[in-house]
XYZ file of N, CA, C and O in Angstrom:
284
model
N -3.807 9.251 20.100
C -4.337 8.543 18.947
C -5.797 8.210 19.160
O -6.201 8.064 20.313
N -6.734 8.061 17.985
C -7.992 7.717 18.356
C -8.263 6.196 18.292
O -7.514 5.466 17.643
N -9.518 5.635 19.081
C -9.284 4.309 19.458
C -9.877 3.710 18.209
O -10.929 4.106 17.706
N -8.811 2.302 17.541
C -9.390 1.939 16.389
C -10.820 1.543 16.661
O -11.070 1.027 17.751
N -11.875 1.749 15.698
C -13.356 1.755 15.197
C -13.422 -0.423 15.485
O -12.463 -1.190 15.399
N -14.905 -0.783 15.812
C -15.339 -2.190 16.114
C -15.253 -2.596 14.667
O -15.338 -1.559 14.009
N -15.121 -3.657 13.862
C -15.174 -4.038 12.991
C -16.799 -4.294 12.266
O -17.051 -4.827 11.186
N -17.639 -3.781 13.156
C -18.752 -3.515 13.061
C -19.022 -2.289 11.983
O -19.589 -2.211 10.893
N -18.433 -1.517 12.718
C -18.341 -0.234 12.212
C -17.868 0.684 11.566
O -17.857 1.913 11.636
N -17.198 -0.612 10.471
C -16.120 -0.622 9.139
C -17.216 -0.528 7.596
O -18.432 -0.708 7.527
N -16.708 -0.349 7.029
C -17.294 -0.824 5.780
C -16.044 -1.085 5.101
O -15.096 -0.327 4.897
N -16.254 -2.543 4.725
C -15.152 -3.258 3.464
C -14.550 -2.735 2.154
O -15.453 -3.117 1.410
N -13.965 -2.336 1.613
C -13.626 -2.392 0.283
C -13.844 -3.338 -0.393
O -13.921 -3.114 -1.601
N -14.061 -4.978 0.151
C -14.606 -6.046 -0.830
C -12.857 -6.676 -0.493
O -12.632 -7.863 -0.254
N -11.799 -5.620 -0.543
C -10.604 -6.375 -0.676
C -9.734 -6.358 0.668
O -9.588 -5.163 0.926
N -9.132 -7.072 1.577
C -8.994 -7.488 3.195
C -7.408 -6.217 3.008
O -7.235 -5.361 3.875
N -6.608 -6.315 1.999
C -5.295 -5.359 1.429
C -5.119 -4.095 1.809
O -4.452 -3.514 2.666
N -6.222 -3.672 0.582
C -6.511 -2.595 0.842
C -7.470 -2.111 1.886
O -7.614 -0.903 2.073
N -8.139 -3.021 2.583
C -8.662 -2.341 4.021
C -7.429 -2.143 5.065
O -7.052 -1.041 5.461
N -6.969 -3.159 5.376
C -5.757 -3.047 5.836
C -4.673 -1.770 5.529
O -4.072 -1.087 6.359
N -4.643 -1.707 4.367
C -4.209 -0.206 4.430
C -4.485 0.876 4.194
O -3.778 1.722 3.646
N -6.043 1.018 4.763
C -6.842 2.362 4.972
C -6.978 2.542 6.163
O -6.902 3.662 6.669
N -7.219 1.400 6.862
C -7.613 1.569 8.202
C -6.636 0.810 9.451
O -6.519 1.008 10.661
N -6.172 0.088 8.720
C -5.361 -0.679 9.757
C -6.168 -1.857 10.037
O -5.693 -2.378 11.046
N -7.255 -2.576 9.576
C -8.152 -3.263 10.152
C -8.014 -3.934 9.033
O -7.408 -3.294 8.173
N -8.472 -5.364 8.613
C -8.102 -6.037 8.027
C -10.037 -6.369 7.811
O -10.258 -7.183 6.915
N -11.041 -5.935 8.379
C -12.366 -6.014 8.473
C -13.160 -4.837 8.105
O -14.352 -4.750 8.401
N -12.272 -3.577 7.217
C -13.180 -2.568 6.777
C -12.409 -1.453 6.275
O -11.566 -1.928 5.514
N -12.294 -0.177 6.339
C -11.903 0.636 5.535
C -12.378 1.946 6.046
O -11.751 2.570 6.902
N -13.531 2.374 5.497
C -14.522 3.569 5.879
C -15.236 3.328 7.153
O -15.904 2.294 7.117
N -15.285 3.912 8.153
C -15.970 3.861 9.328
C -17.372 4.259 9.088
O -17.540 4.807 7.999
N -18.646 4.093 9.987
C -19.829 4.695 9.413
C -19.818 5.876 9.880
O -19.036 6.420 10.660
N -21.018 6.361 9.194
C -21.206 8.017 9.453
C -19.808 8.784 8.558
O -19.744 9.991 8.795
N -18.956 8.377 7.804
C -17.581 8.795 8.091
C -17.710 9.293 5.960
O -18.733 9.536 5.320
N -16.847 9.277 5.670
C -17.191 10.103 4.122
C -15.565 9.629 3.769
O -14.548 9.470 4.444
N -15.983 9.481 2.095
C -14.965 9.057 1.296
C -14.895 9.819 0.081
O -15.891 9.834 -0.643
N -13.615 10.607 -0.330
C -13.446 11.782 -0.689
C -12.018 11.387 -2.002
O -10.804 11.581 -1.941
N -12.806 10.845 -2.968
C -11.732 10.386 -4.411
C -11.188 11.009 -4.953
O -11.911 11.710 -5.661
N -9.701 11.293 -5.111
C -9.444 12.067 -6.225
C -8.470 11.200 -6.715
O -7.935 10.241 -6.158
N -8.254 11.819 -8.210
C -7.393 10.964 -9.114
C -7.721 11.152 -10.553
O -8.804 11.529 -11.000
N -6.742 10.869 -11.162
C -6.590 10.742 -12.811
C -7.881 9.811 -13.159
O -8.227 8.881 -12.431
N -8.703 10.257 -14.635
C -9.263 9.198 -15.420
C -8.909 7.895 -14.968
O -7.798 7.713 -14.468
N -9.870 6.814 -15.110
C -8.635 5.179 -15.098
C -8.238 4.836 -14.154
O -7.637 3.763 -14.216
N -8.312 5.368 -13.075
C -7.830 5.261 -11.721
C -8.718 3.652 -10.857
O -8.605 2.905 -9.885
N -9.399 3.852 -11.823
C -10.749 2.396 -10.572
C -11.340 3.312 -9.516
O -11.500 2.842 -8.390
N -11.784 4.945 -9.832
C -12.094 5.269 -8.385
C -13.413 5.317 -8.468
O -13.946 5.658 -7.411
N -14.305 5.043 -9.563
C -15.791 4.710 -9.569
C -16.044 3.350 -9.632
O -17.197 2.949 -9.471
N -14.847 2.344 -9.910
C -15.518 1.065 -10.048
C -15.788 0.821 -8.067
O -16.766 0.302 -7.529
N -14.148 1.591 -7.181
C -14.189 1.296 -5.785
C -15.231 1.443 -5.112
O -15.737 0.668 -4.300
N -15.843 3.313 -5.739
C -17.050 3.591 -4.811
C -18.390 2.345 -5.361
O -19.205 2.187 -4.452
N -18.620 1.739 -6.273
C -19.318 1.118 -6.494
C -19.140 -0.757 -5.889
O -20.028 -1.608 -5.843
N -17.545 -0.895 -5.471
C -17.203 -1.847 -4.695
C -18.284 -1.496 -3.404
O -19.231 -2.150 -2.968
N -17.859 -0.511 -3.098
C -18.262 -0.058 -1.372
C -19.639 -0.181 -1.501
O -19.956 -0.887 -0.543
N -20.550 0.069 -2.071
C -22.007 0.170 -2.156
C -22.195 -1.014 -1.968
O -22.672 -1.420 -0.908
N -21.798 -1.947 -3.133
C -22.091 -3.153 -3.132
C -21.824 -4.308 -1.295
O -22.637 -5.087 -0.797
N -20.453 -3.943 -0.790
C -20.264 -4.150 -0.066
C -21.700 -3.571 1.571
O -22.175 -4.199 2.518
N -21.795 -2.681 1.259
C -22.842 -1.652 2.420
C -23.821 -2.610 1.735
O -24.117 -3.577 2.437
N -24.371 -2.566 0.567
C -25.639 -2.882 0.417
C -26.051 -4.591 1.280
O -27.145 -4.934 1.728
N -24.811 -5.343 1.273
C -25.388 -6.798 2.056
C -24.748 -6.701 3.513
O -25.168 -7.558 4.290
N -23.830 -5.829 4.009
C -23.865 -5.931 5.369
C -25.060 -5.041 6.441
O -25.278 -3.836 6.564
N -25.648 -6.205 7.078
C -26.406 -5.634 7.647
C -26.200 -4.404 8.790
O -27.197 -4.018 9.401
N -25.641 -4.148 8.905
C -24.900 -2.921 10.258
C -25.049 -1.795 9.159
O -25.159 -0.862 9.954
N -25.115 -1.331 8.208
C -25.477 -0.799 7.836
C -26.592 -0.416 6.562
O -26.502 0.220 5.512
N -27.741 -1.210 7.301
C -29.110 -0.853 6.826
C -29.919 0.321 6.816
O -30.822 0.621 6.035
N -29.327 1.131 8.094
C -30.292 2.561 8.463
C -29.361 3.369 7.675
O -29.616 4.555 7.883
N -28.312 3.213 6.792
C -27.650 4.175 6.125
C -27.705 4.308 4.610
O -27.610 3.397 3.787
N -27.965 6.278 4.277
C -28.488 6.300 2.973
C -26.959 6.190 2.208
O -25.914 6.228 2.858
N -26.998 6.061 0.872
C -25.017 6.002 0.466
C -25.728 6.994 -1.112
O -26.715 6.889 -1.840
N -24.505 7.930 -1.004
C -25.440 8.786 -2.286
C -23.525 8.833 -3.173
O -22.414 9.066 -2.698
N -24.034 8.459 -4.674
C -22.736 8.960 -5.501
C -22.957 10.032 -5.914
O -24.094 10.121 -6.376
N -22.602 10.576 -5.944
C -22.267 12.338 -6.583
C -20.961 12.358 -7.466
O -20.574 13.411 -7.974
């Protein structure tokens, strides 16, 4: 198994739930450097999430040297 990621080196969903059940960590979700890959029906919340996550990256400082691009 790989060794769970520092809570440093999480990025939040905004919600402790659903980090918890992405990552097992109750302090993040997406690891850095690491990529998040949406699929789903219309309606889904999967642009309001990626726009959770930005928001979230944009005030934690641990990740300041990182660019975040929506496509």
């Amino acid at each position: 198994l790989f060794p769970r990621p520092r809570p440093e080196d999480l990025l939040s969903t905004g919600c402790t739930v659903l980090n918890q059940a992405i990552s097992g960590s109750p302090h993040g979700a997406i690891p850095k450097g690491g990529y998040w890959h949406a699929v789903g029906d219309s309606g889904t919340l999967k642009t309001w999430t990626a726009f959770c996550l930005f928001a979230e990256a944009a005030r934690n400082p641990h990740f300041k040297d990182y660019r975040f691009v929506y496509d």
